[in-house]
CSV table of C-alpha atoms in Angstrom, one decimal:
chain,number,residue,atom,x,y,z
A,1,MET,CA,-0.4,-0.6,0.3
A,2,GLU,CA,2.9,2.5,0.7
A,3,ALA,CA,4.2,2.3,-2.7
A,4,ALA,CA,1.3,2.8,-3.7
A,5,ILE,CA,1.3,5.9,-2.2
A,6,ASN,CA,4.8,7.1,-3.3
A,7,ALA,CA,3.9,6.4,-6.7
A,8,LEU,CA,0.9,8.5,-6.2
A,9,PRO,CA,2.6,11.9,-7.4
A,10,TYR,CA,3.7,10.2,-10.3
A,11,LEU,CA,0.6,8.9,-11.2
A,12,MET,CA,-1.2,12.3,-10.9
A,13,GLN,CA,0.7,13.6,-13.9
A,14,GLY,CA,-0.5,10.6,-15.3
A,15,LEU,CA,-4.0,11.7,-14.1
A,16,VAL,CA,-3.6,14.6,-16.2
A,17,THR,CA,-1.9,13.5,-19.6
A,18,THR,CA,-5.4,12.2,-19.8
A,19,LEU,CA,-7.6,14.6,-18.6
A,20,TYR,CA,-5.5,16.2,-21.2
A,21,ILE,CA,-6.1,13.4,-24.2
A,22,PHE,CA,-9.6,13.4,-23.4
A,23,GLY,CA,-10.9,17.2,-22.7
A,24,VAL,CA,-8.7,18.1,-26.0
A,25,ALA,CA,-10.6,14.5,-27.8
A,26,ILE,CA,-14.2,15.3,-27.0
A,27,ILE,CA,-14.6,19.0,-27.5
A,28,ILE,CA,-13.2,17.4,-31.8
A,29,GLY,CA,-15.0,14.2,-31.0
A,30,PHE,CA,-18.2,16.4,-30.8
A,31,ILE,CA,-16.8,19.3,-34.2
A,32,ILE,CA,-16.5,16.0,-35.9
A,33,GLY,CA,-19.8,14.2,-34.8
A,34,LEU,CA,-21.8,17.4,-35.2
A,35,VAL,CA,-20.4,18.1,-39.7
A,36,VAL,CA,-21.1,13.7,-39.6
A,37,ALA,CA,-24.2,13.5,-38.4
A,38,LEU,CA,-25.6,17.0,-40.8
A,39,MET,CA,-22.9,15.4,-44.3
A,40,ARG,CA,-26.0,12.1,-43.2
A,41,LEU,CA,-29.1,14.3,-43.0
A,42,THR,CA,-27.9,17.4,-46.1
A,43,HIS,CA,-30.1,15.6,-49.8
A,44,ILE,CA,-26.6,16.0,-50.9
A,45,LYS,CA,-25.8,12.4,-52.1
A,46,PRO,CA,-21.8,12.3,-52.2
A,47,LEU,CA,-21.6,14.7,-48.2
A,48,GLN,CA,-24.1,11.0,-47.5
A,49,TRP,CA,-21.8,8.8,-48.3
A,50,ILE,CA,-18.6,10.0,-47.2
A,51,ALA,CA,-20.0,10.3,-43.7
A,52,LYS,CA,-21.2,6.5,-43.8
A,53,ILE,CA,-17.3,5.3,-45.2
A,54,TYR,CA,-15.9,6.8,-42.5
A,55,VAL,CA,-18.6,5.6,-39.4
A,56,ASN,CA,-18.4,2.4,-40.9
A,57,ILE,CA,-14.9,2.5,-41.5
A,58,ILE,CA,-14.9,3.9,-37.3
A,59,ARG,CA,-17.0,1.6,-35.4
A,60,GLY,CA,-16.2,-1.6,-37.8
A,61,THR,CA,-12.4,-2.2,-36.9
A,62,PRO,CA,-10.9,-2.4,-33.2
A,63,LEU,CA,-10.1,1.0,-31.5
A,64,LEU,CA,-6.7,-0.3,-31.4
A,65,VAL,CA,-5.7,-1.7,-35.0
A,66,GLN,CA,-6.9,2.1,-35.1
A,67,ILE,CA,-4.3,3.6,-33.1
A,68,PHE,CA,-1.2,1.3,-34.4
A,69,PHE,CA,-2.7,2.8,-38.4
A,70,ILE,CA,-2.1,6.3,-37.0
A,71,TYR,CA,0.9,6.4,-35.1
A,72,PHE,CA,2.5,3.7,-36.6
A,73,GLY,CA,0.9,3.3,-40.1
A,74,LEU,CA,0.3,6.7,-41.1
A,75,ASN,CA,4.2,7.9,-39.6
A,76,SER,CA,6.2,4.7,-41.7
A,77,LEU,CA,5.1,6.7,-44.7
A,78,SER,CA,8.3,9.3,-45.6
A,79,PHE,CA,5.7,12.1,-45.7
A,80,MET,CA,4.5,12.1,-42.2
A,81,SER,CA,6.0,13.6,-38.7
A,82,LEU,CA,3.1,12.4,-35.6
A,83,ASP,CA,3.9,12.9,-32.4
A,84,ARG,CA,2.8,10.6,-30.9
A,85,GLU,CA,0.1,12.7,-28.7
A,86,VAL,CA,-1.1,14.2,-32.0
A,87,ALA,CA,-1.6,10.5,-33.4
A,88,GLY,CA,-3.6,9.9,-30.6
A,89,ILE,CA,-6.2,13.1,-29.9
A,90,ILE,CA,-6.4,12.4,-33.3
A,91,THR,CA,-7.1,9.2,-33.1
A,92,ILE,CA,-9.4,9.4,-30.0
A,93,ALA,CA,-11.7,12.0,-31.6
A,94,LEU,CA,-12.3,10.3,-35.1
A,95,ASN,CA,-13.2,7.7,-33.1
A,96,ALA,CA,-15.2,9.2,-30.7
A,97,GLY,CA,-16.9,11.7,-33.4
A,98,ALA,CA,-18.0,9.1,-35.2
A,99,TYR,CA,-20.1,7.5,-32.2
A,100,LEU,CA,-21.1,10.7,-31.4
A,101,SER,CA,-22.3,11.6,-34.8
A,102,GLU,CA,-24.8,8.7,-34.8
A,103,ASN,CA,-26.2,9.9,-31.5
A,104,ILE,CA,-26.6,13.0,-32.7
A,105,ARG,CA,-28.2,12.7,-35.9
A,106,ALA,CA,-30.5,10.2,-33.7
A,107,GLY,CA,-31.1,13.5,-31.5
A,108,ILE,CA,-31.6,15.7,-34.3
A,109,GLN,CA,-34.4,13.3,-36.0
A,110,SER,CA,-36.4,12.7,-32.7
A,111,ILE,CA,-37.6,16.2,-32.7
A,112,ASP,CA,-41.1,16.2,-34.3
A,113,LYS,CA,-41.5,17.9,-37.7
A,114,GLY,CA,-43.2,20.2,-36.6
A,115,GLN,CA,-41.1,22.2,-35.1
A,116,THR,CA,-39.5,21.4,-39.1
A,117,GLU,CA,-42.7,22.8,-40.2
A,118,ALA,CA,-43.2,25.8,-37.4
A,119,SER,CA,-39.9,27.8,-38.0
A,120,ARG,CA,-40.5,28.0,-41.9
A,121,SER,CA,-43.5,28.5,-41.4
A,122,LEU,CA,-42.7,31.7,-40.0
A,123,GLY,CA,-39.9,32.5,-43.3
A,124,PHE,CA,-36.3,30.1,-41.3
A,125,SER,CA,-34.5,29.7,-44.1
A,126,GLY,CA,-33.0,25.4,-43.2
A,127,VAL,CA,-29.9,26.5,-42.0
A,128,GLN,CA,-31.7,28.6,-39.7
A,129,THR,CA,-34.2,26.0,-38.8
A,130,MET,CA,-31.1,23.9,-37.6
A,131,ARG,CA,-29.1,26.5,-35.3
A,132,PHE,CA,-32.6,28.5,-33.4
A,133,ILE,CA,-34.6,25.8,-33.1
A,134,ILE,CA,-33.5,21.8,-34.1
A,135,LEU,CA,-30.1,21.6,-32.7
A,136,PRO,CA,-30.5,23.6,-29.5
A,137,GLN,CA,-33.3,20.4,-28.3
A,138,ALA,CA,-31.2,17.9,-30.6
A,139,LEU,CA,-28.3,18.0,-27.6
A,140,ARG,CA,-30.2,18.7,-25.3
A,141,ARG,CA,-32.5,15.4,-25.6
A,142,MET,CA,-29.0,14.1,-26.2
A,143,LEU,CA,-26.9,14.8,-23.2
A,144,PRO,CA,-27.5,11.8,-21.3
A,145,THR,CA,-25.9,9.8,-24.7
A,146,PHE,CA,-23.5,12.2,-25.0
A,147,THR,CA,-22.6,11.7,-21.5
A,148,ASN,CA,-22.6,7.8,-21.9
A,149,GLN,CA,-19.9,8.1,-24.5
A,150,ALA,CA,-17.3,10.7,-22.6
A,151,ILE,CA,-17.0,8.5,-20.3
A,152,ILE,CA,-16.5,5.0,-23.1
A,153,THR,CA,-13.8,7.9,-24.8
A,154,LEU,CA,-12.0,8.5,-21.4
A,155,LYS,CA,-11.4,4.7,-20.6
A,156,ASP,CA,-10.5,4.7,-24.1
A,157,THR,CA,-7.6,6.8,-23.4
A,158,SER,CA,-6.0,3.8,-21.6
A,159,LEU,CA,-5.3,2.0,-25.2
A,160,LEU,CA,-3.0,5.2,-25.8
A,161,SER,CA,-0.6,3.6,-23.3
A,162,VAL,CA,0.6,1.2,-26.0
A,163,ILE,CA,2.3,3.8,-28.2
A,164,GLY,CA,3.7,5.0,-25.2
A,165,ILE,CA,1.9,8.0,-23.6
A,166,ALA,CA,2.2,8.6,-20.4
A,167,ASP,CA,-1.2,8.6,-19.3
A,168,LEU,CA,-2.5,7.2,-16.0
A,169,THR,CA,-2.5,3.2,-17.2
A,170,GLN,CA,1.3,4.0,-18.5
A,171,ARG,CA,1.9,5.2,-15.4
A,172,GLY,CA,0.6,2.1,-13.3
A,173,GLU,CA,2.3,0.0,-16.0
A,174,VAL,CA,5.4,1.7,-15.1
A,175,GLN,CA,5.6,1.5,-11.0
A,176,ALA,CA,3.5,-1.9,-11.5
A,177,SER,CA,7.4,-3.2,-12.3
A,178,ALA,CA,9.0,-1.4,-10.9
A,179,THR,CA,7.6,-2.1,-7.5
A,180,PHE,CA,6.5,-5.3,-8.0
A,181,GLU,CA,3.1,-4.0,-6.4
A,182,SER,CA,0.9,-5.3,-9.3
A,183,PHE,CA,-2.0,-5.5,-7.0
A,184,ALA,CA,-2.0,-2.2,-4.9
A,185,MET,CA,-0.5,-0.1,-8.3
A,186,TRP,CA,-3.7,-1.5,-10.2
A,187,THR,CA,-5.9,-1.4,-7.4
A,188,THR,CA,-5.3,2.3,-7.3
A,189,VAL,CA,-5.1,3.2,-10.7
A,190,GLY,CA,-8.5,2.0,-10.8
A,191,ILE,CA,-10.0,3.5,-7.8
A,192,ILE,CA,-8.4,7.5,-9.7
A,193,TYR,CA,-10.4,6.2,-12.8
A,194,PHE,CA,-13.3,5.4,-10.8
A,195,ILE,CA,-14.0,8.9,-9.3
A,196,VAL,CA,-12.9,11.4,-12.9
A,197,ILE,CA,-15.7,9.0,-13.8
A,198,TYR,CA,-17.4,9.7,-11.4
A,199,ILE,CA,-17.9,13.4,-11.2
A,200,LEU,CA,-18.4,13.3,-13.8
A,201,THR,CA,-21.3,12.0,-14.5
A,202,LEU,CA,-21.9,14.0,-11.8
A,203,LEU,CA,-21.5,16.8,-13.8
A,204,SER,CA,-23.3,15.9,-16.5
A,205,ASN,CA,-26.7,15.5,-14.5
A,206,PHE,CA,-25.8,19.1,-12.7
A,207,ILE,CA,-26.1,20.3,-17.0
A,208,GLU,CA,-29.0,18.0,-17.1
A,209,ARG,CA,-30.9,19.2,-14.6
A,210,ARG,CA,-29.7,23.0,-15.8
A,211,PHE,CA,-31.1,22.8,-19.4
A,212,LYS,CA,-33.9,20.4,-18.6
A,213,LEU,CA,-36.2,20.3,-22.3
A,214,ARG,CA,-39.3,21.5,-20.9
B,1,MET,CA,-58.0,43.1,-55.2
B,2,SER,CA,-57.6,39.5,-54.5
B,3,ILE,CA,-54.3,38.3,-52.6
B,4,VAL,CA,-54.5,35.0,-53.2
B,5,GLN,CA,-54.7,33.3,-56.3
B,6,VAL,CA,-55.0,29.7,-56.6
B,7,LYS,CA,-55.3,28.1,-60.4
B,8,ASN,CA,-55.6,24.8,-61.7
B,9,LEU,CA,-53.9,23.6,-58.5
B,10,LYS,CA,-53.0,19.9,-58.8
B,11,LYS,CA,-50.7,17.3,-55.8
B,12,HIS,CA,-50.2,14.5,-56.0
B,13,TYR,CA,-48.9,11.8,-53.6
B,14,GLY,CA,-47.2,9.0,-55.9
B,15,GLN,CA,-50.3,7.5,-57.3
B,16,MET,CA,-53.0,9.4,-55.3
B,17,GLU,CA,-54.5,12.2,-55.9
B,18,VAL,CA,-54.7,14.9,-52.7
B,19,LEU,CA,-56.1,17.8,-54.5
B,20,LYS,CA,-57.5,17.4,-57.9
B,21,ASP,CA,-57.7,20.4,-59.8
B,22,ILE,CA,-58.4,23.3,-57.7
B,23,SER,CA,-58.6,27.6,-58.5
B,24,VAL,CA,-59.5,29.9,-55.9
B,25,GLU,CA,-59.1,33.4,-54.9
B,26,ILE,CA,-59.2,35.5,-51.7
B,27,ALA,CA,-59.6,39.0,-51.1
B,28,GLU,CA,-57.3,41.0,-49.2
B,29,LYS,CA,-59.4,41.1,-45.5
B,30,GLU,CA,-61.9,37.9,-46.1
B,31,VAL,CA,-62.1,35.5,-44.1
B,32,VAL,CA,-62.4,31.8,-45.4
B,33,CYS,CA,-63.2,28.7,-43.8
B,34,VAL,CA,-62.4,25.3,-45.6
B,35,ILE,CA,-64.5,22.4,-44.0
B,36,GLY,CA,-65.2,19.2,-45.4
B,37,PRO,CA,-64.6,15.2,-44.0
B,38,SER,CA,-60.9,14.0,-42.7
B,39,GLY,CA,-59.0,13.3,-46.1
B,40,SER,CA,-61.1,15.7,-48.3
B,41,GLY,CA,-57.2,17.9,-48.5
B,42,LYS,CA,-59.0,20.2,-47.1
B,43,SER,CA,-55.5,20.3,-44.5
B,44,THR,CA,-52.9,19.5,-47.7
B,45,PHE,CA,-54.8,22.8,-50.1
B,46,LEU,CA,-53.4,24.8,-46.4
B,47,ARG,CA,-50.1,23.9,-46.5
B,48,CYS,CA,-49.6,24.0,-50.6
B,49,LEU,CA,-50.3,27.9,-50.0
B,50,ASN,CA,-47.2,28.7,-48.0
B,51,ARG,CA,-45.4,26.3,-49.7
B,52,LEU,CA,-44.9,23.5,-47.0
B,53,GLU,CA,-46.5,21.5,-49.5
B,54,GLU,CA,-44.3,20.9,-52.4
B,55,ILE,CA,-47.9,21.3,-55.2
B,56,THR,CA,-47.4,18.9,-58.4
B,57,SER,CA,-48.9,21.0,-61.4
B,58,GLY,CA,-50.8,24.2,-60.7
B,59,THR,CA,-49.8,28.1,-59.4
B,60,ILE,CA,-50.1,30.2,-56.1
B,61,LEU,CA,-50.1,33.2,-55.9
B,62,VAL,CA,-49.7,35.0,-53.0
B,63,ASN,CA,-49.8,38.7,-52.0
B,64,GLY,CA,-48.5,38.5,-55.6
B,65,HIS,CA,-45.4,36.5,-54.6
B,66,GLU,CA,-45.7,32.9,-57.0
B,67,MET,CA,-45.0,30.9,-54.4
B,68,THR,CA,-44.4,27.4,-56.6
B,69,ASP,CA,-41.3,29.7,-58.4
B,70,ASN,CA,-38.0,27.4,-57.3
B,71,ASN,CA,-35.9,30.5,-57.7
B,72,SER,CA,-38.0,33.2,-55.6
B,73,ASP,CA,-37.5,33.2,-52.2
B,74,ILE,CA,-39.4,31.3,-50.6
B,75,ASN,CA,-38.4,32.7,-46.5
B,76,LYS,CA,-38.6,35.6,-47.9
B,77,PHE,CA,-42.7,35.7,-48.9
B,78,ARG,CA,-43.5,32.7,-46.1
B,79,GLN,CA,-42.7,36.1,-43.7
B,80,GLU,CA,-45.5,37.4,-44.7
B,81,VAL,CA,-47.9,34.3,-44.1
B,82,GLY,CA,-48.4,33.2,-40.7
B,83,MET,CA,-49.8,29.4,-39.9
B,84,VAL,CA,-51.1,28.6,-37.3
B,85,PHE,CA,-50.3,24.5,-36.9
B,86,GLN,CA,-52.9,22.4,-34.8
B,87,GLN,CA,-50.3,20.9,-32.6
B,88,PHE,CA,-49.2,24.2,-31.5
B,89,ASN,CA,-46.0,23.5,-32.4
B,90,LEU,CA,-43.8,25.7,-29.8
B,91,PHE,CA,-40.4,26.1,-29.3
B,92,PRO,CA,-40.4,24.0,-25.8
B,93,HIS,CA,-36.3,25.8,-25.4
B,94,LYS,CA,-37.2,28.8,-25.3
B,95,THR,CA,-40.0,31.0,-23.3
B,96,VAL,CA,-43.3,32.2,-24.0
B,97,LEU,CA,-42.2,35.2,-25.5
B,98,GLN,CA,-38.6,34.5,-27.1
B,99,ASN,CA,-41.3,32.3,-29.0
B,100,VAL,CA,-42.9,35.2,-29.7
B,101,ILE,CA,-39.7,37.4,-30.6
B,102,LEU,CA,-37.4,35.2,-32.1
B,103,ALA,CA,-39.0,35.5,-35.7
B,104,PRO,CA,-39.0,39.2,-35.7
B,105,ILE,CA,-35.8,40.1,-34.2
B,106,LYS,CA,-33.0,37.3,-36.0
B,107,LEU,CA,-35.5,37.8,-39.7
B,108,LYS,CA,-36.7,41.5,-39.4
B,109,GLY,CA,-33.4,42.9,-37.5
B,110,LYS,CA,-35.1,44.4,-35.1
B,111,SER,CA,-33.6,44.6,-31.9
B,112,LYS,CA,-34.8,43.0,-28.7
B,113,SER,CA,-36.8,45.5,-27.6
B,114,GLU,CA,-38.4,46.5,-30.1
B,115,ALA,CA,-39.7,43.3,-30.0
B,116,GLU,CA,-40.1,42.6,-26.5
B,117,THR,CA,-42.6,45.8,-26.8
B,118,LEU,CA,-43.7,44.1,-30.1
B,119,GLY,CA,-44.0,40.9,-27.9
B,120,MET,CA,-45.8,42.1,-24.7
B,121,THR,CA,-48.1,43.5,-26.6
B,122,LEU,CA,-49.1,40.8,-28.8
B,123,LEU,CA,-49.4,38.9,-25.8
B,124,GLU,CA,-52.0,40.8,-24.5
B,125,LYS,CA,-54.1,41.2,-27.3
B,126,VAL,CA,-54.2,36.9,-26.6
B,127,GLY,CA,-55.2,37.7,-22.9
B,128,LEU,CA,-51.6,36.3,-22.0
B,129,LYS,CA,-49.4,38.7,-20.8
B,130,GLU,CA,-48.7,37.5,-17.4
B,131,LYS,CA,-47.8,34.1,-18.8
B,132,ALA,CA,-44.5,36.3,-21.1
B,133,ASN,CA,-41.4,34.5,-19.6
B,134,SER,CA,-43.2,30.2,-18.7
B,135,TYR,CA,-42.8,27.3,-21.0
B,136,PRO,CA,-44.9,26.5,-23.7
B,137,SER,CA,-44.6,22.7,-21.3
B,138,GLU,CA,-46.0,24.9,-18.2
B,139,LEU,CA,-49.8,25.8,-20.4
B,140,SER,CA,-52.9,24.7,-21.1
B,141,GLY,CA,-53.2,23.9,-24.6
B,142,GLY,CA,-55.4,26.5,-25.4
B,143,GLN,CA,-53.2,29.0,-23.7
B,144,GLN,CA,-50.4,27.2,-26.0
B,145,GLN,CA,-52.4,27.7,-29.0
B,146,ARG,CA,-53.0,31.9,-28.2
B,147,VAL,CA,-49.1,32.4,-27.3
B,148,ALA,CA,-49.1,30.2,-31.1
B,149,ILE,CA,-51.3,33.3,-32.9
B,150,ALA,CA,-48.5,35.6,-31.3
B,151,ARG,CA,-46.4,34.5,-32.6
B,152,ALA,CA,-47.3,34.2,-36.1
B,153,LEU,CA,-48.5,37.5,-36.1
B,154,ALA,CA,-45.2,38.8,-34.9
B,155,MET,CA,-44.1,38.6,-38.5
B,156,GLU,CA,-46.7,41.0,-38.7
B,157,PRO,CA,-48.3,39.1,-42.0
B,158,LYS,CA,-50.7,39.1,-44.8
B,159,ILE,CA,-52.6,37.0,-44.2
B,160,MET,CA,-52.7,34.4,-41.5
B,161,LEU,CA,-53.6,29.9,-42.0
B,162,PHE,CA,-54.9,28.6,-39.4
B,163,ASP,CA,-54.7,24.2,-39.8
B,164,GLU,CA,-57.6,22.6,-37.3
B,165,PRO,CA,-56.6,25.2,-34.1
B,166,THR,CA,-59.5,24.1,-31.7
B,167,SER,CA,-59.1,20.2,-32.8
B,168,ALA,CA,-56.6,19.2,-30.5
B,169,LEU,CA,-57.6,21.1,-28.5
B,170,ASP,CA,-59.9,20.1,-24.5
B,171,PRO,CA,-64.1,21.8,-25.1
B,172,GLU,CA,-63.5,24.6,-22.5
B,173,MET,CA,-60.0,25.8,-24.1
B,174,VAL,CA,-61.8,26.4,-27.3
B,175,GLY,CA,-63.6,29.3,-26.8
B,176,ASP,CA,-61.0,31.9,-26.0
B,177,VAL,CA,-59.0,30.5,-29.2
B,178,LEU,CA,-61.9,31.1,-31.4
B,179,ASN,CA,-62.4,34.7,-30.1
B,180,VAL,CA,-59.0,35.9,-30.1
B,181,MET,CA,-59.2,34.3,-34.4
B,182,LYS,CA,-62.6,36.1,-33.9
B,183,GLU,CA,-61.3,39.5,-33.0
B,184,LEU,CA,-58.6,39.1,-35.7
B,185,ALA,CA,-60.8,39.0,-38.1
B,186,ASN,CA,-63.0,42.1,-36.9
B,187,GLU,CA,-59.1,43.7,-37.2
B,188,GLY,CA,-59.9,43.2,-41.0
B,189,MET,CA,-57.1,40.3,-41.1
B,190,THR,CA,-57.4,37.9,-44.4
B,191,MET,CA,-57.7,34.3,-43.0
B,192,VAL,CA,-58.0,30.9,-44.5
B,193,ILE,CA,-59.5,28.8,-41.4
B,194,VAL,CA,-59.3,24.8,-42.0
B,195,THR,CA,-61.9,23.8,-39.6
B,196,HIS,CA,-64.4,21.4,-37.9
B,197,GLU,CA,-65.8,24.4,-36.3
B,198,MET,CA,-69.6,24.5,-37.9
B,199,GLY,CA,-70.7,27.5,-35.3
B,200,PHE,CA,-68.0,29.4,-35.9
B,201,ALA,CA,-67.3,28.8,-39.1
B,202,ARG,CA,-71.2,30.5,-40.2
B,203,ASP,CA,-70.8,33.4,-38.0
B,204,VAL,CA,-66.9,35.0,-38.4
B,205,CYS,CA,-66.2,33.2,-41.7
B,206,ASP,CA,-67.4,35.5,-44.9
B,207,ARG,CA,-67.4,32.7,-46.9
B,208,VAL,CA,-67.1,29.0,-46.2
B,209,ILE,CA,-66.0,26.6,-49.1
B,210,PHE,CA,-66.9,22.7,-48.5
B,211,MET,CA,-64.4,20.0,-49.9
B,212,ASP,CA,-64.7,16.8,-50.4
B,213,GLY,CA,-62.4,14.2,-52.0
B,214,GLY,CA,-59.7,16.2,-54.0
B,215,TYR,CA,-62.2,19.5,-55.3
B,216,ILE,CA,-64.4,22.5,-53.6
B,217,VAL,CA,-67.4,20.9,-53.8
B,218,GLU,CA,-69.6,24.0,-53.5
B,219,GLU,CA,-68.4,27.2,-52.2
B,220,GLY,CA,-71.1,30.7,-50.7
B,221,ASP,CA,-71.8,32.6,-48.1
B,222,PRO,CA,-72.3,30.3,-45.1
B,223,LYS,CA,-75.7,31.2,-44.1
B,224,ASP,CA,-76.7,30.1,-48.2
B,225,VAL,CA,-73.9,27.1,-47.6
B,226,PHE,CA,-75.3,26.1,-44.5
B,227,THR,CA,-78.7,26.4,-44.3
B,228,ASN,CA,-79.4,25.8,-48.3
B,229,PRO,CA,-76.5,24.1,-50.2
B,230,LYS,CA,-76.6,22.9,-53.5
B,231,HIS,CA,-75.4,19.8,-53.2
B,232,GLU,CA,-75.4,16.6,-51.9
B,233,ARG,CA,-72.4,15.8,-51.1
B,234,THR,CA,-71.9,19.3,-48.2
B,235,ARG,CA,-76.2,18.5,-47.3
B,236,SER,CA,-74.5,14.7,-46.1
B,237,PHE,CA,-72.1,16.5,-44.2
B,238,LEU,CA,-73.7,19.2,-42.7
B,239,SER,CA,-76.6,16.8,-41.9
B,240,LYS,CA,-73.4,14.1,-39.8
B,241,VAL,CA,-71.3,17.5,-38.8
B,242,LEU,CA,-74.8,18.8,-37.2
B,243,SER,CA,-76.9,16.9,-35.4
B,244,SER,CA,-73.9,15.9,-33.7
């Protein structure tokens, strides 16, 4: 147990890296998700196809393979040179974006058609209707699924330890093998993840209550 | 001078012909009620007037604008045509006042205070000034529908379309909504109203149009149509709805 307590400052640095990568990736992922969802909902066929292909590729391949592909695969091409954190953020963002796009699309489609008709009949354009009427409602409605995806994404960042990013998991591994206190160390790492995710859940519940769709 | 001119309007859904050759003119300040059995095409007809439905053929001139012209700015035209729906369709994420002032601010460039003054005047007119800061879900159906009327009026339309505005309401709420509409009619608003309220159609409308099977079967002064219908179909429809 003492080894775990001694390792805490070192592990906390890993947590900072984890949270940093998670924070940047989930924001980028959300923007990707929004754009891709809107692409799916346009009437422009090529945009729909691109969006569909993207979502299917991400959903149809393991995240670990995606991480290897972007960090090792792309970097093996002579013209590419991504450092590991950039590669990690890109992969996590692309992954979260694909899943979020499906959630956002479902959220948009769940809004009653009458909302669009009321808005259009007032003279709002299709784009204005999306921006002022549909999206604000859809995003409120999808907050619980967004939280769910955020939690999954936060946990997914632990896979980035395989490309040598010094996140919480990777630092746990280092400490476990250095101290031979595997049980204590992985328990500690698990508890840290659990606490962070629990706080995230509370935060989400709070936001949900504040922005409840009346 | 007619504000609405519909010529040879046809509308198909695939093989099904919903509107078969409708021609009608509506004068400025006229209040027209459209009645008929369900499935007669009356709501579809109304929705064609502001192009919520794409038409198959024919021409629709509203306020001098060809609504079916793909090269023109339909959003601009729609600003002059207010619409009230059966299901109210208020924006649930906005307060009553925000519902009313959103379009004038975003589309007409009104300042917030200017729009709020207008919004409060309209809410007072429909008797809901004290509900300005409530959310739609906190209102009864009748109150929501009156807000929906205020929201449409906030764009200062030249004509108002009502698509069965009282059909989704509890009976005791219907009167309040009809009173607001009656007042609007008295002020000289041009109105086209699809309704099942025969009493309202008889008392308030200048003209009643009876539709069945995608055609206008009969139209005229409500007193004539209600007391002395010319067509058998009108007669049987009226006997059914008036006896109940």
